[in-house]
Coordinates of C-alpha atoms in Angstrom, one line a residue:
Chain Q
X1 CA 0.0 0.0 0.0
X2 CA 1.1 3.5 -0.6
X3 CA -0.3 6.9 0.2
X4 CA 1.2 8.9 -2.7
X5 CA -0.2 7.2 -5.7
X6 CA -3.5 6.0 -4.5
X7 CA -2.8 2.4 -5.3
X8 CA -4.8 1.2 -2.3
X9 CA -7.9 2.7 -3.9
X10 CA -9.2 0.3 -6.5
X11 CA -12.3 0.3 -8.6
X12 CA -13.7 -2.3 -6.3
X13 CA -13.4 -0.2 -3.1
X14 CA -13.6 3.3 -4.5
X15 CA -17.3 3.7 -3.9
X16 CA -16.8 2.6 -0.3
X17 CA -13.9 4.9 0.4
X18 CA -14.9 8.1 -1.4
X19 CA -17.6 9.8 0.7
X20 CA -18.3 13.3 -0.3
X21 CA -15.6 15.9 -1.1
X22 CA -12.2 16.5 0.3
X23 CA -13.5 19.0 2.7
X24 CA -17.0 18.8 3.9
X25 CA -18.5 20.8 6.7
X26 CA -20.9 19.1 9.2
X27 CA -23.9 20.9 10.7
X28 CA -22.2 21.7 14.0
X29 CA -19.3 23.9 12.8
X30 CA -16.9 20.9 12.9
X31 CA -14.7 20.2 9.9
X32 CA -14.4 16.7 8.4
X33 CA -11.2 16.3 6.6
X34 CA -10.9 13.4 4.2
X35 CA -7.5 11.8 4.3
X36 CA -7.4 8.3 2.7
X37 CA -3.8 7.6 3.7
X38 CA -2.5 4.1 4.4
X39 CA -2.1 3.9 8.1
X40 CA 1.4 2.5 7.7
X41 CA 2.4 5.1 5.1
X42 CA 5.4 6.2 7.2
X43 CA 6.8 2.7 7.3
X44 CA 5.9 2.2 3.6
X45 CA 7.9 5.4 2.6
X46 CA 11.0 4.2 4.6
X47 CA 10.5 0.8 3.0
X48 CA 10.5 2.4 -0.5
X49 CA 13.7 4.3 0.6
X50 CA 15.4 1.0 1.7
X51 CA 14.4 -0.6 -1.7
X52 CA 16.0 2.4 -3.6
X53 CA 19.3 1.9 -1.6
X54 CA 19.3 -1.9 -2.5
X55 CA 18.3 -1.4 -6.1
X56 CA 21.1 1.2 -6.5
X57 CA 23.6 -1.5 -5.6
X58 CA 21.9 -4.4 -7.3
X59 CA 21.3 -6.2 -4.1
X60 CA 18.4 -8.8 -3.8
X61 CA 16.8 -8.6 -0.5
X62 CA 14.8 -11.5 0.9
X63 CA 12.5 -11.4 3.8
X64 CA 12.4 -14.8 5.6
X65 CA 9.2 -15.3 7.7
X66 CA 8.0 -18.2 9.8
X67 CA 7.0 -19.2 13.3
X68 CA 9.8 -19.6 15.8
X69 CA 11.7 -22.9 15.3
X70 CA 10.7 -23.5 11.6
X71 CA 14.4 -23.5 10.6
X72 CA 15.2 -20.0 9.2
X73 CA 18.6 -19.9 10.6
X74 CA 19.4 -23.5 9.7
X75 CA 18.3 -22.7 6.2
X76 CA 20.5 -19.7 6.1
X77 CA 23.5 -21.7 7.3
X78 CA 23.0 -24.4 4.6
X79 CA 22.4 -21.7 2.0
X80 CA 25.5 -19.7 2.8
X81 CA 27.6 -22.9 2.9
X82 CA 26.4 -23.7 -0.6
X83 CA 26.6 -20.2 -2.1
X84 CA 29.4 -18.2 -0.3
X85 CA 32.0 -18.8 -3.0
X86 CA 29.6 -17.8 -5.7
X87 CA 27.7 -14.8 -4.2
X88 CA 28.4 -12.0 -1.6
X89 CA 25.8 -12.6 1.1
X90 CA 24.9 -10.7 4.3
X91 CA 22.2 -11.3 6.9
X92 CA 20.0 -9.0 9.0
X93 CA 18.7 -11.0 12.1
X94 CA 15.7 -10.0 14.0
X95 CA 15.0 -11.5 17.5
X96 CA 13.6 -10.1 20.7
X97 CA 16.7 -10.9 22.6
X98 CA 20.3 -12.4 22.0
X99 CA 23.0 -12.3 19.4
X100 CA 22.8 -16.1 19.1
X101 CA 21.5 -16.2 15.5
X102 CA 23.9 -13.5 14.2
X103 CA 26.8 -15.5 15.7
X104 CA 25.6 -18.7 14.0
X105 CA 25.7 -16.7 10.6
X106 CA 29.1 -15.1 11.3
X107 CA 30.5 -18.5 12.0
X108 CA 29.7 -19.2 8.3
X109 CA 32.0 -16.3 7.4
X110 CA 29.5 -13.7 6.2
X111 CA 28.4 -10.4 7.9
X112 CA 25.4 -10.4 10.2
X113 CA 23.7 -7.6 11.9
X114 CA 21.6 -8.5 14.8
X115 CA 18.4 -6.4 15.6
X116 CA 17.1 -7.0 19.0
X117 CA 13.5 -5.7 19.1
X118 CA 12.9 -6.0 22.8
X119 CA 9.3 -6.9 23.0
X120 CA 8.4 -5.8 19.5
X121 CA 6.9 -8.7 17.6
X122 CA 8.1 -7.8 14.0
X123 CA 10.7 -5.8 12.1
X124 CA 9.8 -2.6 10.5
X125 CA 11.4 -0.6 7.7
X126 CA 13.0 1.9 10.1
X127 CA 14.8 -0.9 12.0
X128 CA 16.0 -2.5 8.7
X129 CA 17.2 1.0 7.5
X130 CA 19.4 1.4 10.6
X131 CA 20.8 -2.1 10.0
X132 CA 21.5 -1.3 6.3
X133 CA 23.9 1.5 7.4
X134 CA 26.1 -1.1 9.1
X135 CA 26.5 -3.0 5.8
X136 CA 28.6 -2.2 2.7
X137 CA 25.9 -2.7 0.1
X138 CA 28.4 -2.2 -2.8
X139 CA 30.0 -5.4 -1.6
X140 CA 26.8 -7.5 -1.6
X141 CA 24.7 -9.5 -4.0
X142 CA 22.2 -11.0 -1.6
X143 CA 20.7 -9.9 1.7
X144 CA 18.6 -12.1 3.9
X145 CA 16.4 -10.4 6.5
X146 CA 15.5 -13.1 9.0
X147 CA 12.3 -11.6 10.5
X148 CA 11.1 -12.2 14.1
X149 CA 9.6 -15.8 14.4
X150 CA 5.9 -14.9 14.2
X151 CA 3.2 -15.8 11.6
X152 CA 1.1 -12.7 12.4
X153 CA 2.7 -9.3 12.7
X154 CA 5.7 -9.4 10.3
X155 CA 3.2 -9.9 7.3
X156 CA 2.0 -6.2 7.8
X157 CA 5.3 -4.4 7.5
X158 CA 7.1 -3.7 4.2
X159 CA 10.9 -3.7 4.9
X160 CA 11.9 -2.7 1.5
X161 CA 12.8 -6.2 0.4
X162 CA 12.1 -7.8 -2.9
X163 CA 10.7 -11.2 -2.1
X164 CA 8.9 -12.9 0.8
X165 CA 10.0 -16.5 1.5
X166 CA 7.8 -18.1 4.2
X167 CA 8.9 -21.4 5.9
X168 CA 6.4 -24.0 7.1
X169 CA 8.0 -26.8 9.1
X170 CA 6.5 -30.3 8.8
X171 CA 6.1 -30.4 12.6
X172 CA 3.7 -27.5 12.5
X173 CA 0.7 -28.9 10.7
X174 CA -0.3 -28.6 7.0
X175 CA -3.2 -26.3 7.6
X176 CA -1.0 -23.3 8.8
X177 CA -1.9 -21.3 5.5
X178 CA -5.6 -21.6 6.4
X179 CA -4.9 -20.4 9.9
X180 CA -2.6 -17.6 9.1
X181 CA -3.9 -16.3 5.7
X182 CA -2.4 -12.8 5.8
X183 CA 1.1 -14.2 6.2
X184 CA 0.8 -17.0 3.6
X185 CA -1.0 -14.8 1.0
X186 CA 2.1 -12.6 1.1
X187 CA 4.5 -15.5 0.2
X188 CA 6.4 -15.4 -3.0
X189 CA 7.8 -18.8 -2.2
X190 CA 6.6 -21.4 0.3
X191 CA 9.4 -23.7 1.8
X192 CA 8.2 -26.9 3.5
X193 CA 11.1 -27.4 5.9
X194 CA 12.3 -30.4 7.9
X195 CA 11.1 -32.7 5.0
X196 CA 13.3 -35.5 6.4
X197 CA 10.7 -35.8 9.2
X198 CA 7.9 -36.5 6.6
X199 CA 8.8 -40.2 6.9
X200 CA 7.9 -40.3 10.5
X201 CA 5.0 -37.8 10.6
X202 CA 1.7 -39.2 9.6
X203 CA -0.2 -35.9 9.9
X204 CA 1.6 -33.6 7.4
X205 CA 0.7 -33.9 3.7
X206 CA 2.7 -31.4 1.5
X207 CA -0.2 -31.5 -1.0
X208 CA -2.6 -30.3 1.7
X209 CA -0.3 -27.4 2.6
X210 CA -0.2 -26.5 -1.1
X211 CA -4.0 -26.8 -1.4
X212 CA -4.4 -24.3 1.5
X213 CA -2.0 -22.0 -0.1
X214 CA -3.9 -22.1 -3.5
X215 CA -7.2 -21.3 -1.5
X216 CA -5.5 -17.9 -0.8
X217 CA -5.2 -17.3 -4.5
X218 CA -1.5 -17.6 -4.1
X219 CA 0.3 -19.1 -7.1
X220 CA 3.8 -19.2 -5.3
X221 CA 6.0 -22.2 -5.9
X222 CA 6.1 -24.8 -3.0
X223 CA 9.4 -26.6 -2.4
X224 CA 10.3 -29.2 0.2
X225 CA 13.7 -29.3 1.8
X226 CA 15.7 -30.4 4.8
X227 CA 18.5 -27.9 5.7
X228 CA 20.1 -30.3 8.2
X229 CA 20.1 -33.3 5.9
X230 CA 20.8 -31.3 2.8
X231 CA 17.8 -32.6 1.0
X232 CA 16.0 -30.5 -1.6
X233 CA 18.4 -27.6 -1.4
X234 CA 19.1 -27.6 -5.2
X235 CA 15.6 -26.3 -6.1
X236 CA 15.8 -23.5 -3.5
X237 CA 19.3 -22.5 -4.7
X238 CA 18.0 -22.5 -8.3
X239 CA 15.1 -20.3 -7.3
X240 CA 17.6 -17.8 -5.6
X241 CA 19.9 -17.8 -8.7
X242 CA 16.9 -17.0 -10.9
X243 CA 15.8 -14.1 -8.6
X244 CA 19.4 -12.7 -8.5
X245 CA 19.7 -12.9 -12.3
X246 CA 16.3 -11.0 -12.7
X247 CA 17.5 -8.4 -10.1
X248 CA 20.8 -7.9 -12.1
X249 CA 18.8 -7.5 -15.4
X250 CA 16.5 -5.0 -13.7
X251 CA 19.6 -3.1 -12.6
X252 CA 21.1 -3.1 -16.1
X253 CA 17.8 -1.6 -17.4
X254 CA 17.8 0.9 -14.5
X255 CA 21.3 2.1 -15.5
X256 CA 20.6 2.3 -19.2
X257 CA 17.4 4.4 -18.5
X258 CA 17.6 8.1 -18.8
X259 CA 18.8 9.4 -15.5
X260 CA 16.1 10.7 -13.2
X261 CA 17.8 13.2 -10.9
X262 CA 16.7 13.7 -7.4
X263 CA 14.8 10.4 -7.3
X264 CA 17.4 8.6 -5.1
X265 CA 18.4 10.1 -1.9
Chain N
X1 CA 0.2 -7.5 19.1
X2 CA 1.3 -4.7 16.7
X3 CA -1.9 -2.8 17.1
X4 CA -0.3 -0.3 19.5
X5 CA 2.4 0.6 16.9
X6 CA -0.3 0.9 14.2
X7 CA -2.3 3.2 16.6
X8 CA 0.9 5.4 17.1
X9 CA 1.3 5.6 13.4
X10 CA -2.4 6.6 13.1
X11 CA -1.9 9.3 15.8
X12 CA 1.2 10.7 14.1
X13 CA -1.0 11.1 10.8
X14 CA -3.9 12.7 12.7
X15 CA -1.6 15.1 14.5
X16 CA -0.2 16.2 11.0
X17 CA -3.8 16.6 9.6
X18 CA -4.6 18.7 12.7
X19 CA -1.5 20.9 12.1
X20 CA -2.3 21.3 8.4
X21 CA -5.8 22.5 9.2
X22 CA -4.7 24.7 12.2
X23 CA -7.2 22.6 14.4
X24 CA -7.0 22.6 18.1
X25 CA -9.1 19.5 18.8
X26 CA -9.8 16.3 17.0
X27 CA -13.3 15.0 17.6
X28 CA -13.5 11.8 15.5
X29 CA -11.2 9.6 13.5
X30 CA -12.6 7.2 10.9
X31 CA -10.7 4.2 9.7
X32 CA -11.6 1.7 7.0
X33 CA -10.0 -1.7 7.5
X34 CA -10.4 -4.9 5.4
X35 CA -10.3 -8.4 6.9
X36 CA -6.9 -9.1 5.3
X37 CA -5.2 -6.0 6.6
X38 CA -3.5 -7.9 9.4
X39 CA -5.0 -5.6 12.0
X40 CA -7.8 -6.5 14.4
X41 CA -10.2 -3.7 14.8
X42 CA -11.2 -4.7 18.4
X43 CA -7.5 -4.7 19.5
X44 CA -7.1 -1.4 17.8
X45 CA -10.0 0.0 19.8
X46 CA -8.3 -1.3 22.9
X47 CA -5.0 0.3 22.2
X48 CA -6.4 3.7 21.1
X49 CA -7.2 5.0 24.6
X50 CA -3.6 4.3 25.6
X51 CA -2.0 5.8 22.5
X52 CA -4.1 9.0 22.4
X53 CA -3.1 10.3 25.8
X54 CA -1.3 13.7 25.5
X55 CA -2.1 14.1 21.7
X56 CA -4.4 16.4 20.0
X57 CA -6.8 13.5 19.8
X58 CA -6.9 12.9 23.6
X59 CA -10.6 12.5 23.7
X60 CA -11.4 11.7 20.1
X61 CA -13.8 9.0 19.1
X62 CA -12.3 6.1 17.0
X63 CA -14.7 4.7 14.3
X64 CA -13.6 1.6 12.5
X65 CA -15.6 0.6 9.4
X66 CA -14.9 -2.8 8.1
X67 CA -14.7 -3.3 4.4
X68 CA -16.0 -6.3 2.5
X69 CA -13.7 -9.1 1.1
X70 CA -14.3 -9.3 -2.6
X71 CA -12.4 -11.2 -5.3
X72 CA -12.6 -11.1 -9.1
X73 CA -12.1 -14.4 -11.0
X74 CA -9.5 -14.4 -13.7
X75 CA -11.3 -17.3 -15.3
X76 CA -15.0 -16.5 -15.4
X77 CA -14.8 -12.7 -14.5
X78 CA -17.3 -12.9 -11.6
X79 CA -16.9 -10.7 -8.6
X80 CA -17.9 -12.6 -5.5
X81 CA -17.6 -12.3 -1.7
X82 CA -14.8 -14.3 -0.1
X83 CA -13.5 -15.5 3.3
X84 CA -9.9 -14.5 4.5
X85 CA -8.7 -18.1 4.1
X86 CA -10.8 -19.0 1.1
X87 CA -10.2 -16.4 -1.7
X88 CA -11.5 -18.6 -4.5
X89 CA -14.2 -17.7 -7.0
X90 CA -17.6 -18.0 -5.4
X91 CA -19.0 -18.7 -8.9
X92 CA -16.8 -21.3 -10.5
X93 CA -14.4 -22.3 -7.6
X94 CA -11.1 -21.2 -9.5
X95 CA -8.4 -20.0 -7.2
X96 CA -6.9 -17.8 -9.9
X97 CA -8.5 -14.6 -8.4
X98 CA -7.6 -11.1 -7.7
X99 CA -8.4 -9.3 -4.5
X100 CA -10.4 -6.2 -5.3
X101 CA -11.3 -5.2 -1.7
X102 CA -10.4 -6.5 1.7
X103 CA -6.7 -5.6 2.5
X104 CA -7.1 -1.9 3.1
X105 CA -5.8 -0.2 6.2
X106 CA -6.8 3.4 5.6
X107 CA -7.2 6.6 7.6
X108 CA -10.4 7.7 5.9
X109 CA -11.3 11.0 7.6
X110 CA -10.7 13.2 10.6
X111 CA -13.3 15.5 12.2
X112 CA -11.7 18.6 13.7
X113 CA -12.7 21.7 15.7
X114 CA -10.9 24.9 14.8
X115 CA -10.5 27.6 17.3

């Protein structure tokens, strides 16, 4: 959503949203001012600014979201081990407390910035902006933002990233997309993690998880993998390489386009 | 749990509207929220009295209008009502649909008193 271009006003909701003129006076001398701004427009502006920074340097930013313990950090460890000779990677870690996850990432030999949110249940664009200032974007190809483990709040905040990757571990239940529709509707890729446990779990059907995702009108690919056992990583790495190639192509076009002065701060 | 931060963002916008209109007092704030906005209207109502203290909206009324959830089918073109976890076409059952209303999180209007 965005408060400058009116993209959150569609032909479908226009008649509901537009009530009278911009300034209409009520009978008792009070003034009703029509606003029609997204409530999170301040966050969205910061997110757009973050995305400009990333695009300027051709960095692909991926927002990783899941419940706590679905395997985000384990996925990152396996991904970095597979790609660190090929791509320049950094990670922004969001947790309520501790540097533990950042230390696990640093042990893989890539920079990690830990954001400790205190009691905040999600990352927002301002926190990510502060973290970006601790990274040299010119030296990066791929930035992972590991959001706070939570299937509710992180879905509402644009961070300035390019793609949402949502993890659903096989121990959680295949109906999670039906229970948390706002989160799973936002997924650009759904990863079914801990797939090595499928052999011993009789209550998780990958096809059911995919069915619940399609019920949200989401066409995102669904991949199964086990980061610990190294199973199914190839398809995930191939997806990442395709996204990075697309980002590089977009950057070439961006550079070839006539210069728009004053757009990037 | 993020309703309080949404409320704070709301009040920052309301204070700006009040300043732009040289108003001393905010009487009423109207929001329009869709079921897929990720914000629970009841929790927002609970958070509002805490967040408004000391602002120009210190005794303002918060009105939340809920918008309908509607999808348009890319297959048959029908526009039908939907549920948050069932965004399929109500006419033909296809899941290739586009949300046309239901994820809004909007500050619709502010009622002000000028000096």
